[in-house]
Coordinates of C-alpha atoms and ligand atoms in Angstrom, one line a residue:
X1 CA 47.6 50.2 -100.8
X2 CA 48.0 53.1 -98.0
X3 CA 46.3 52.1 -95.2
X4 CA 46.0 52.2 -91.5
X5 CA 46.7 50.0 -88.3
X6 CA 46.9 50.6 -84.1
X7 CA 49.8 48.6 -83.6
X8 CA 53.0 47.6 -85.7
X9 CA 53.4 43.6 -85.9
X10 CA 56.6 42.5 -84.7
X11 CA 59.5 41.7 -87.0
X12 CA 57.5 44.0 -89.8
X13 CA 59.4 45.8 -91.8
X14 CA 59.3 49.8 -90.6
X15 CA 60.2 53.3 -91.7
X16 CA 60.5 56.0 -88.7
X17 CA 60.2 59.6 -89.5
X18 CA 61.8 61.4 -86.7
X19 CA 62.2 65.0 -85.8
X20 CA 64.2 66.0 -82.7
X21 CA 63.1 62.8 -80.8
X22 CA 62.8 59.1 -81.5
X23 CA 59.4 58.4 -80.9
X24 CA 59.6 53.8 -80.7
X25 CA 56.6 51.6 -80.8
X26 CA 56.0 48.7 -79.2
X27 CA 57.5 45.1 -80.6
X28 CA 60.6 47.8 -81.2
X29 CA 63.9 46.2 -79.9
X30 CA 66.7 48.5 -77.9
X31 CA 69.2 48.3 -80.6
X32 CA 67.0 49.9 -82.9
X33 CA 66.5 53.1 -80.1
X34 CA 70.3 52.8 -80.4
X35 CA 71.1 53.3 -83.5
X36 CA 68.1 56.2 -84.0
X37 CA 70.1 58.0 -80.9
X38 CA 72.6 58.0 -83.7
X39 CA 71.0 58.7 -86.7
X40 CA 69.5 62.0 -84.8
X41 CA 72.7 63.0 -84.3
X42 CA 74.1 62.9 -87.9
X43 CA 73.5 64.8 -90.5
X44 CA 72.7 61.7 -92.8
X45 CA 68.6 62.0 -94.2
X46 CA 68.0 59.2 -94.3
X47 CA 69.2 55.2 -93.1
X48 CA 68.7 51.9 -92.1
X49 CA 69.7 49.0 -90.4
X50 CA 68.8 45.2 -90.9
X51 CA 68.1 43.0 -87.9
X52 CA 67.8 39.4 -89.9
X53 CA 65.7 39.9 -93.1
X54 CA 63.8 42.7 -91.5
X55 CA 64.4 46.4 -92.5
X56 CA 64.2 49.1 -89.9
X57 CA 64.0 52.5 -91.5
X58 CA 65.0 55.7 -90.5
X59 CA 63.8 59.3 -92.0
X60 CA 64.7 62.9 -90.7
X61 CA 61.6 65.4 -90.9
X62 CA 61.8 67.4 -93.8
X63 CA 59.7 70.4 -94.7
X64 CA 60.1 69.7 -98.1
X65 CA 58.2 67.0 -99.4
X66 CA 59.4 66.4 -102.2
X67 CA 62.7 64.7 -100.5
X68 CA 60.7 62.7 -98.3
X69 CA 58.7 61.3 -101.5
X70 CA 62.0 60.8 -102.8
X71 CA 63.0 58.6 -99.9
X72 CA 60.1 56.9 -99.8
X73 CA 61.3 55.9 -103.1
X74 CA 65.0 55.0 -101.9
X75 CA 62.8 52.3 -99.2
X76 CA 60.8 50.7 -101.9
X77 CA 64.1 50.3 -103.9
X78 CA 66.1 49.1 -100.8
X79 CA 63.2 46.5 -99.4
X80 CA 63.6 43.0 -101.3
X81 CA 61.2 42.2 -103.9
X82 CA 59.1 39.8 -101.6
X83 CA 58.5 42.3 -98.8
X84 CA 54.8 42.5 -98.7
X85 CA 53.8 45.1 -96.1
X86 CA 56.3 48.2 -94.6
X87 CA 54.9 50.4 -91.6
X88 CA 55.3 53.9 -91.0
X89 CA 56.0 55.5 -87.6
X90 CA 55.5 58.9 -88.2
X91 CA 52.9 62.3 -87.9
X92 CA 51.7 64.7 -90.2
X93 CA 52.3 65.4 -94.8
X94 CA 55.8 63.5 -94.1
X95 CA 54.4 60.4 -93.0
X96 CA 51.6 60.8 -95.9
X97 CA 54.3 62.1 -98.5
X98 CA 56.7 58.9 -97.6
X99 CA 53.6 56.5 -98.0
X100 CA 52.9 58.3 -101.6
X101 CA 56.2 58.1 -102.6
X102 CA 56.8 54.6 -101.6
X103 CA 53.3 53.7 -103.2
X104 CA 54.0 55.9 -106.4
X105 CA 57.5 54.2 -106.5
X106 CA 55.7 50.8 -106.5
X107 CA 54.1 51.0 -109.9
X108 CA 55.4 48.2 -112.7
X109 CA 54.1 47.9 -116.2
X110 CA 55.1 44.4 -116.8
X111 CA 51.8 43.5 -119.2
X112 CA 54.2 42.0 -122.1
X113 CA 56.8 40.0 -119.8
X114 CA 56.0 36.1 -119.9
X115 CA 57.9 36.2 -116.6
X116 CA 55.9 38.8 -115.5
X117 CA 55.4 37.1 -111.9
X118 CA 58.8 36.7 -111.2
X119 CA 59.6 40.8 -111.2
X120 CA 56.8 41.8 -109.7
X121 CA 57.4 43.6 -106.2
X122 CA 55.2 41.8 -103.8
X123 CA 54.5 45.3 -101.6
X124 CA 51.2 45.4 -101.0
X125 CA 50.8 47.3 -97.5
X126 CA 51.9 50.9 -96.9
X127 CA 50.4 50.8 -93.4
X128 CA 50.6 54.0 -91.6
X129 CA 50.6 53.6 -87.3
X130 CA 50.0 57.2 -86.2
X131 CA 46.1 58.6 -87.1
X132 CA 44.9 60.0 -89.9
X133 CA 42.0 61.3 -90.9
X134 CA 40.4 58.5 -93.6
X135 CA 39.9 61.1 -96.2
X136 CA 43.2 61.5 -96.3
X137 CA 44.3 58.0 -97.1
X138 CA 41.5 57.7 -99.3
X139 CA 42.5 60.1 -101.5
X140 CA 45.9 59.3 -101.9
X141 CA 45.3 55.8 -102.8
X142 CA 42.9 57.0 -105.6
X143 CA 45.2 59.9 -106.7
X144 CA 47.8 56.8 -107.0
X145 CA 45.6 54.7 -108.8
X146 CA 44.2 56.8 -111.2
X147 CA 48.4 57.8 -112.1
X148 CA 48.8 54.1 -112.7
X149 CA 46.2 53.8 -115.0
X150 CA 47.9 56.7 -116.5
X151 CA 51.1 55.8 -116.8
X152 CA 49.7 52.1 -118.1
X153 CA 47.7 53.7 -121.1
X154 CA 50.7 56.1 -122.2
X155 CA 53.1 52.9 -121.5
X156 CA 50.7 50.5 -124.1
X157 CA 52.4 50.9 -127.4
X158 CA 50.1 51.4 -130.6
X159 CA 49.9 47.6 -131.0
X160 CA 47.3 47.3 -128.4
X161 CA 46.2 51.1 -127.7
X162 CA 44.3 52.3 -130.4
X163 CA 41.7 55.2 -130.4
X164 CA 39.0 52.8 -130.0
X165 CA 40.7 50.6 -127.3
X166 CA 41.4 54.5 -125.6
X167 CA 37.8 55.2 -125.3
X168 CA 37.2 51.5 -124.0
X169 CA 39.6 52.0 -121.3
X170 CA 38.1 55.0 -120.5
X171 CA 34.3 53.4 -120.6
X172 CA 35.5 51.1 -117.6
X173 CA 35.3 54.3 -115.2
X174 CA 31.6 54.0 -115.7
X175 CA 31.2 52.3 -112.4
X176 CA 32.5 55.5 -110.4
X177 CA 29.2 57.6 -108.6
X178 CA 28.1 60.1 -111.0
X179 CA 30.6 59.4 -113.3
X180 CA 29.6 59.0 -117.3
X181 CA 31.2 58.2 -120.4
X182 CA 29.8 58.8 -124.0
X183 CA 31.8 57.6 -127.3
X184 CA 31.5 59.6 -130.3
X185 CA 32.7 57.2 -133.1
X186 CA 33.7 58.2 -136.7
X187 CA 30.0 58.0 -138.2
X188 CA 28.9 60.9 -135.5
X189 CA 32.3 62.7 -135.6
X190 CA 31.1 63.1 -139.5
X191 CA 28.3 64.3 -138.6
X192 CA 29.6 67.0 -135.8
X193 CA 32.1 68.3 -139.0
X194 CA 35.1 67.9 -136.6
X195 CA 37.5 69.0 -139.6
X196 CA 40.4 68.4 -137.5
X197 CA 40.1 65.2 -136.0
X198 CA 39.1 63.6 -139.3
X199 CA 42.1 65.0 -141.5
X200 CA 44.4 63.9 -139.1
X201 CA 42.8 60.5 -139.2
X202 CA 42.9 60.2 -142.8
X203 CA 46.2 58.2 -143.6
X204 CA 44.7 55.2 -140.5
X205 CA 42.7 52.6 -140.6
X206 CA 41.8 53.3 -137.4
X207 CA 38.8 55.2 -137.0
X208 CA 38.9 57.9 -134.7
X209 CA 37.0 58.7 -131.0
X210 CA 35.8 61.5 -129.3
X211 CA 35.9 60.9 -125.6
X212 CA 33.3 62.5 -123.0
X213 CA 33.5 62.1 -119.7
X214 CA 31.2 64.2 -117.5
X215 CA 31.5 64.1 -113.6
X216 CA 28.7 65.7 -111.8
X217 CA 28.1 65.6 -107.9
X218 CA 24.8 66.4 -106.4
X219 CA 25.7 69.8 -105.5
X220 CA 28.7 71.3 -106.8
X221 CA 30.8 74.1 -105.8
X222 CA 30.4 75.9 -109.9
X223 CA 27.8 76.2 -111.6
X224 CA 29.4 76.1 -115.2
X225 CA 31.9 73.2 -115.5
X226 CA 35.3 73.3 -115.6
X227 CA 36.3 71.4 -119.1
X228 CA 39.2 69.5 -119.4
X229 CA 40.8 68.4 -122.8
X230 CA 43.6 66.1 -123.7
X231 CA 45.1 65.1 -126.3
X232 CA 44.8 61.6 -127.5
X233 CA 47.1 60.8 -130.4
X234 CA 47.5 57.2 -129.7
X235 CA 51.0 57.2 -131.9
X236 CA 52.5 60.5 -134.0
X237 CA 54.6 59.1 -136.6
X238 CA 54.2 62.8 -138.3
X239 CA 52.3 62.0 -140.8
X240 CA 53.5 63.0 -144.5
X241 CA 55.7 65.5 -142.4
X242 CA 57.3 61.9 -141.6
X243 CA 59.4 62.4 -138.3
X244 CA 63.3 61.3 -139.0
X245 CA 63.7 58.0 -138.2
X246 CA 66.6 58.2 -136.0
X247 CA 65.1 58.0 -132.6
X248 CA 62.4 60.7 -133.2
X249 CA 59.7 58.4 -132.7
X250 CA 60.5 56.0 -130.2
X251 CA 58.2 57.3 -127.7
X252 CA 55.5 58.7 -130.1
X253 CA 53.1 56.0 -128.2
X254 CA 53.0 58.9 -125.3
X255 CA 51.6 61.3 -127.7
X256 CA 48.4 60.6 -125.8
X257 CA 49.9 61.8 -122.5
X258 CA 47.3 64.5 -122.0
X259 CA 44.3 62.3 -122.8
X260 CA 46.0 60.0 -120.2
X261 CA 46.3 63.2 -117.6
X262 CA 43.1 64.2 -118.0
X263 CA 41.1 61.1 -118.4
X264 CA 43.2 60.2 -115.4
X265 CA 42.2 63.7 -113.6
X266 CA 38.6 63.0 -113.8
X267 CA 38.3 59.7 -112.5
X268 CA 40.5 60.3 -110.0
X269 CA 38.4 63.7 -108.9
X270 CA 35.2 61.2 -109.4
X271 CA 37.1 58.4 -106.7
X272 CA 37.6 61.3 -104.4
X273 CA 34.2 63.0 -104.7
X274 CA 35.2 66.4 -104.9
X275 CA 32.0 68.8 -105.0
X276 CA 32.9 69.8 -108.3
X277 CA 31.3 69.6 -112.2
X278 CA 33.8 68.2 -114.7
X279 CA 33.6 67.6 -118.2
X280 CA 36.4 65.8 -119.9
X281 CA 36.9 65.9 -123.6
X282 CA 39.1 63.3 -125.8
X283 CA 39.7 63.8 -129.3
X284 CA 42.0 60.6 -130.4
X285 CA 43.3 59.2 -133.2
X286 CA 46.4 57.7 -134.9
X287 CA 48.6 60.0 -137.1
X288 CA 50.1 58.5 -139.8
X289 CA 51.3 58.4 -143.5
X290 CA 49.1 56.0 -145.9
X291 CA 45.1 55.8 -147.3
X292 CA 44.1 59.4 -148.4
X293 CA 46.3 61.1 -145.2
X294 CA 46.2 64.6 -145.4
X295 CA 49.2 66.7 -146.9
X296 CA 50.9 70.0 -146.1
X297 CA 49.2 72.6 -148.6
X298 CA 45.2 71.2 -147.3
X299 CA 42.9 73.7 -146.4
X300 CA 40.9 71.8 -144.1
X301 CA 37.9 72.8 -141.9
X302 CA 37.1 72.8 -138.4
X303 CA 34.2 72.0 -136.3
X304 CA 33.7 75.7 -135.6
X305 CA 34.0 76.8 -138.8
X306 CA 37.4 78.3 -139.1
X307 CA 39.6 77.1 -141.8
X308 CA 43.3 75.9 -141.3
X309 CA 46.0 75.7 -144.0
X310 CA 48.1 72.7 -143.2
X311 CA 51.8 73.3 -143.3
X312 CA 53.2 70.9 -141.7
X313 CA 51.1 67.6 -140.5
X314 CA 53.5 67.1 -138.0
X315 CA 51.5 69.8 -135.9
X316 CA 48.5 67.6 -135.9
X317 CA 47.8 67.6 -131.9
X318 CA 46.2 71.3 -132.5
X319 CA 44.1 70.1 -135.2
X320 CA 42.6 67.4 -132.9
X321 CA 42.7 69.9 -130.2
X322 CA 41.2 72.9 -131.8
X323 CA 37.7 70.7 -132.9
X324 CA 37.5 69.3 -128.9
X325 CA 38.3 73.3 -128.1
X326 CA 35.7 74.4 -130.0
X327 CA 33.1 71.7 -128.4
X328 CA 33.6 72.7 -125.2
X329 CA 31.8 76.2 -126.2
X330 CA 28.4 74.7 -126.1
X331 CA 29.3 73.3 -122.3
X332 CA 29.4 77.1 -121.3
X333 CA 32.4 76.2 -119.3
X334 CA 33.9 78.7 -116.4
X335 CA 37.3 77.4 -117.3
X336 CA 38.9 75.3 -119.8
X337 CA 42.0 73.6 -119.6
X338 CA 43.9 71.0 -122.0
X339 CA 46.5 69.0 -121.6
X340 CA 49.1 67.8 -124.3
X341 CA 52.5 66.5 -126.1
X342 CA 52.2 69.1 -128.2
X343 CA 55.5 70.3 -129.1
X344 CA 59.2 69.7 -128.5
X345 CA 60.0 73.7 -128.3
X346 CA 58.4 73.0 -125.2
X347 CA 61.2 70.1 -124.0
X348 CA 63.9 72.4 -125.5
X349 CA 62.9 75.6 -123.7
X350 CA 62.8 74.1 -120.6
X351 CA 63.2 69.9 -120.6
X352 CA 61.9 67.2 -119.0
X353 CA 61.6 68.1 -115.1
X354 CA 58.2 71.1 -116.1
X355 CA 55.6 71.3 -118.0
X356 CA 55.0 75.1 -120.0
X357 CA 51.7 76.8 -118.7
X358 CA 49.9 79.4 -120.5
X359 CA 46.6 80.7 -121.2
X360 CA 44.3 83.8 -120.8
X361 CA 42.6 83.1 -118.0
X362 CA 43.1 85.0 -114.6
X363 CA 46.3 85.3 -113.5
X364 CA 45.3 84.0 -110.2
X365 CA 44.1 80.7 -111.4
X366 CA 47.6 80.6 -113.6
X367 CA 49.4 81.0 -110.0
X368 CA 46.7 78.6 -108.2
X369 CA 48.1 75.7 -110.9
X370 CA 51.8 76.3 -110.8
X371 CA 51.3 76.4 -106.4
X372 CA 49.7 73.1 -106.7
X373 CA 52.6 72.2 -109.8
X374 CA 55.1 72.8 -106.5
X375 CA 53.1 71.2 -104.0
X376 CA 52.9 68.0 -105.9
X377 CA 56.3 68.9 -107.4
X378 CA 54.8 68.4 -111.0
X379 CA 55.9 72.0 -111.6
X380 CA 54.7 74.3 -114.3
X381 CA 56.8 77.2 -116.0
X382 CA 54.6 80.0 -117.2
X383 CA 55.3 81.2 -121.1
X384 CA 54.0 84.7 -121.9
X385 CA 51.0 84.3 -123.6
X386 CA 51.2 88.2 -125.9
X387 CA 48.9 88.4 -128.9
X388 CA 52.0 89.2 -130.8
X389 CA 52.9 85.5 -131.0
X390 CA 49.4 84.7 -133.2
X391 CA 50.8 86.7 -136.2
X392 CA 53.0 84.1 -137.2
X393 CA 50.0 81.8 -137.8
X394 CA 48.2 84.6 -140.9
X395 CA 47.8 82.1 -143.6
X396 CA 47.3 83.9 -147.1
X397 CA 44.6 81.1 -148.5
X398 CA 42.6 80.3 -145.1
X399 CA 42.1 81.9 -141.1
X400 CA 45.0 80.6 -139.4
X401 CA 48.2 78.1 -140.8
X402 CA 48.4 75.2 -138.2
X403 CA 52.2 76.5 -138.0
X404 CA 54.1 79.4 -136.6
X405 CA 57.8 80.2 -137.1
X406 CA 60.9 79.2 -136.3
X407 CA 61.0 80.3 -132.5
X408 CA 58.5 80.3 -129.3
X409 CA 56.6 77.2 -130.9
X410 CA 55.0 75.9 -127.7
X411 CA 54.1 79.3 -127.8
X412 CA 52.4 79.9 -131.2
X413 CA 50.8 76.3 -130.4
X414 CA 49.3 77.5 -127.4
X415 CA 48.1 80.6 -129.4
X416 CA 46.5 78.4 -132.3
X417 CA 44.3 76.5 -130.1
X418 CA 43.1 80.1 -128.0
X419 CA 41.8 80.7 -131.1
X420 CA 39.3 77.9 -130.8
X421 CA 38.0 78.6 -127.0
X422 CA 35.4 80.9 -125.7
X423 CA 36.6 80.7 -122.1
X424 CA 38.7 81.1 -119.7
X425 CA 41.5 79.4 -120.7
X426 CA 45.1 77.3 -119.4
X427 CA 47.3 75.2 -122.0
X428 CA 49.4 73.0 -120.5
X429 CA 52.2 71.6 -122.6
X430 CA 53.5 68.3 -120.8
X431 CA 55.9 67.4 -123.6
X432 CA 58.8 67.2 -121.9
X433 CA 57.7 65.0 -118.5
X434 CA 54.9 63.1 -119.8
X435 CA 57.3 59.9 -120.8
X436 CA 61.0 59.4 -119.5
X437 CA 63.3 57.3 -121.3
X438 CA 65.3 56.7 -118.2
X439 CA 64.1 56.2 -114.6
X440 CA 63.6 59.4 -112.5
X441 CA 62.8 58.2 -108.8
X442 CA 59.5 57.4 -107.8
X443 CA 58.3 59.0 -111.3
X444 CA 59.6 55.7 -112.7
X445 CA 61.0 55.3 -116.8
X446 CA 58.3 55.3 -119.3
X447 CA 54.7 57.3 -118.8
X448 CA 55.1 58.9 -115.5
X449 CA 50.9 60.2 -115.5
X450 CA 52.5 63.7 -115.1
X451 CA 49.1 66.1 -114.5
X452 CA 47.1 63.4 -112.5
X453 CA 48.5 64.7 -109.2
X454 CA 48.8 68.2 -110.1
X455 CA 45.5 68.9 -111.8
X456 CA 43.7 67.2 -108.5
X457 CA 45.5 69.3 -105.6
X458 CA 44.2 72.0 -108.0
X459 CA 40.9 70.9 -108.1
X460 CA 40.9 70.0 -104.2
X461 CA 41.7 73.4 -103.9
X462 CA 39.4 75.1 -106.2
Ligands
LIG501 N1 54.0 65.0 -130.6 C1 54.8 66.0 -131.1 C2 55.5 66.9 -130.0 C3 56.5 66.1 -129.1 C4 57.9 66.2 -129.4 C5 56.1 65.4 -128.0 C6 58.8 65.6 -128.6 C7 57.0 64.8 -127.2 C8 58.4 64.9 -127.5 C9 54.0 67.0 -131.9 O1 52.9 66.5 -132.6 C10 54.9 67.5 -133.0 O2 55.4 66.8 -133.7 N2 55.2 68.8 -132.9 C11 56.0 69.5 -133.8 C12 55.3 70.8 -134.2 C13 56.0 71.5 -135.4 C14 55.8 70.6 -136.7 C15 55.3 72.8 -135.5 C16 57.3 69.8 -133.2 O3 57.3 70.1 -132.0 O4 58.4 69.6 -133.8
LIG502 ZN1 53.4 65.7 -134.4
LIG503 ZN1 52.0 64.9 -131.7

């Protein structure tokens, strides 16, 4: 927890941010002022020194954030597992930015260790000395929390995370102001037609859930909503279209890494009361081989109507997507944007450190999102969006095929689900940094919640 204090207990443990001057506090001794006369003088970022068990901290200014989140990072990694509280002696987005990356940098998913008490760090204080205004703080501790819960749901394998247990996890936000959750469950998902959702759920025995989460403040800034949608496929094993064995699947649990980032974007914009009406949509299911599961060759149809031929069942986020798409017509949205793992063109155009944005909306709110992608550095790489790319999906039996050609497919994916929306619209494909098989700073290895922040400084904005 960030927090704040008037006066630094002695013997804490303490990171100073300094710019051309050391700025001490009191219970400080003289070596430390020593050794920071140094450290101003060097061109090191960042160092420390250890009087007894106690960690003294210190950080150069740095108008990039980004590094200073990093070194918050290098702190948390540096402090022993029992430290319980580090302070912060510092002004201004680098003191906040060293706090969030030490507080980001704290995050564990140690739910299946028996010895789970034994690794977990014991930080529990970020405690900032210089003033802030609460807001500030406030914000960044439900940001944070609402990117843990993230990362935990796209970290819980299949095992424990199904569709159902999804929408349950999401029913405990209920208790946020002005914050509600519905659950569509198969019985009413039959009823709404949502073609889609219940061919790709055909091979489980899982049923399938539609997700609705609606935040709306007293007076908000729009007076249509802005939709989000994410995909929820609790575990893609490809279906029929089996994925290869070797290694292709490993981290097909974090094929609900968009329902996660926006699930995770609503409750946090709830926690922090922005003046703004969201609707969050979350179309989840398993996809799997077995039962009746649909085949390449289907013509199946979708909640709005359209019919897809199914080529491939391997491209079964779209067909989840597309049904949730289409419901977001009857919210009359201003904007709609979805999150998803949808395709791994989009990790080999550009890998794991973007996401690929897209859409038809204005090109100012495109520019609006990949600003906030850099401020947060979750950063977004636009993909042209030209109606050329939709030819590829002509089916000669149905409207569309749910596959394009060889090339551009986060492309022709993105151009698929357009099909389905009325509105303004953004596709975000988070493929690539939704889940990292090895640890990336503060980000962490496993679900790093990627969206959470981005979609939130966004929305502050907005
Ligand atoms: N969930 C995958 C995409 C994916 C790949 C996410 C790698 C994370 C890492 C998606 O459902 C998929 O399988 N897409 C196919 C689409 C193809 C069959 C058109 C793909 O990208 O290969
Ligand atoms: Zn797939
Ligand atoms: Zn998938």
């Amino acid at each position: 927890m960030i927090k704040q204090a008037k006066s630094y207990s002695k013997d804490g443990h303490i990171a100073f941010i300094i710019g051309k001057e050391f700025n001490t506090v009191k219970g400080i001794s003289t070596a430390v002022e020593e050794q920071a006369k140094k450290f101003i003088a060097s061109d090191e970022k960042t160092d420390y020194i250890k009087l007894g068990d106690q960690f003294i901290f210190f950080v150069k200014e740095n108008e990039d954030l980004e590094k200073i989140r990093v070194v918050g990072h290098e702190i948390r990694k540096k402090l022993t597992k029992s430290a319980e509280e580090i302070f912060i002696s510092g002004n201004g987005n680098n003191a906040l930015a060293l706090a969030e990356g030490l507080a980001l940098s704290n995050y564990q998913f140690l739910k299946y260790f028996k010895d789970a008490d034994k690794k977990r760090y014991q930080l529990k204080s970020i405690t900032l000395l210089n003033s802030f205004e609460a807001q500030e703080i406030s914000r960044l501790n439900n940001t944070t929390k609402a990117v843990f819960w993230s990362r935990n749901m796209v970290n819980e394998p299949l095992s424990y995370l199904t569709a159902p247990q999804l929408s349950k996890e999401i029913q405990s936000f209920d208790k946020v102001d002005n914050l509600k959750v519905t659950v569509f469950d198969k019985a009413k998902i039959e009823a709404l037609k949502m073609g889609g959702l219940l061919a790709v759920n055909l091979g489980s025995i899982d049923p399938p859930t539609f997700t609705i989460v609606e935040y709306k403040p007293k007076n908000p800034k729009n007076k249509k909503p802005i939709v989000l949608v994410g995909k929820g496929v609790v575990y893609d094993t490809g279906g029929m279209s089996l994925k290869p064995t070797a290694n292709s699947m490993d981290m097909m649990k974090s094929d609900m890494g968009g329902a996660a980032c926006m699930a995770g974007t609503i409750y946090a914009a709830a926690m922090n009361k922005l003046d703004l009406h969201i609707i969050a949509l979350i179309p989840a299911t398993d996809n799997r081989p077995g039962g009746n599961a649909y085949v390449p060759g289907d013509v199946i149809k979708m909640y709005d109507g359209t019919t897809v031929e199914v080529l491939n069942t391997d491209a079964e986020g779209r067909m989840i997507l597309a049904d949730a798409l289409a419901y977001s017509n009857e919210l009359d949205p201003e904007l709609v944007i979805d999150a998803a793992t949808l395709t791994g063109a989009a990790v080999g155009a550009i890998g794991q450190k973007a996401a690929c944005v897209m859409g038809n909306a204005k090109q100012e709110t495109l520019d609006a999102l990949i600003k906030s992608g850099f401020d947060v550095h979750e950063r977004l790489a636009q993909m042209p969006f030209w109606d050329d790319y939709a030819e590829e999906l002509k089916s000669s039996i149905a409207d569309l095929k749910n596959l394009g050609g060889k090339y551009a497919g986060m492309i022709t994916a993105g151009k698929f689900l357009e099909h389905f929306v009325k509105s303004p619209y953004v596709h975000l494909d988070i493929a690539g940094p939704a889940f990292l098989s090895s640890e990336e700073n503060y980000k962490g290895k496993g679900g790093t919640g990627v969206g959470v922040r981005l979609l939130n400084n966004f929305l502050e904005n907005y």
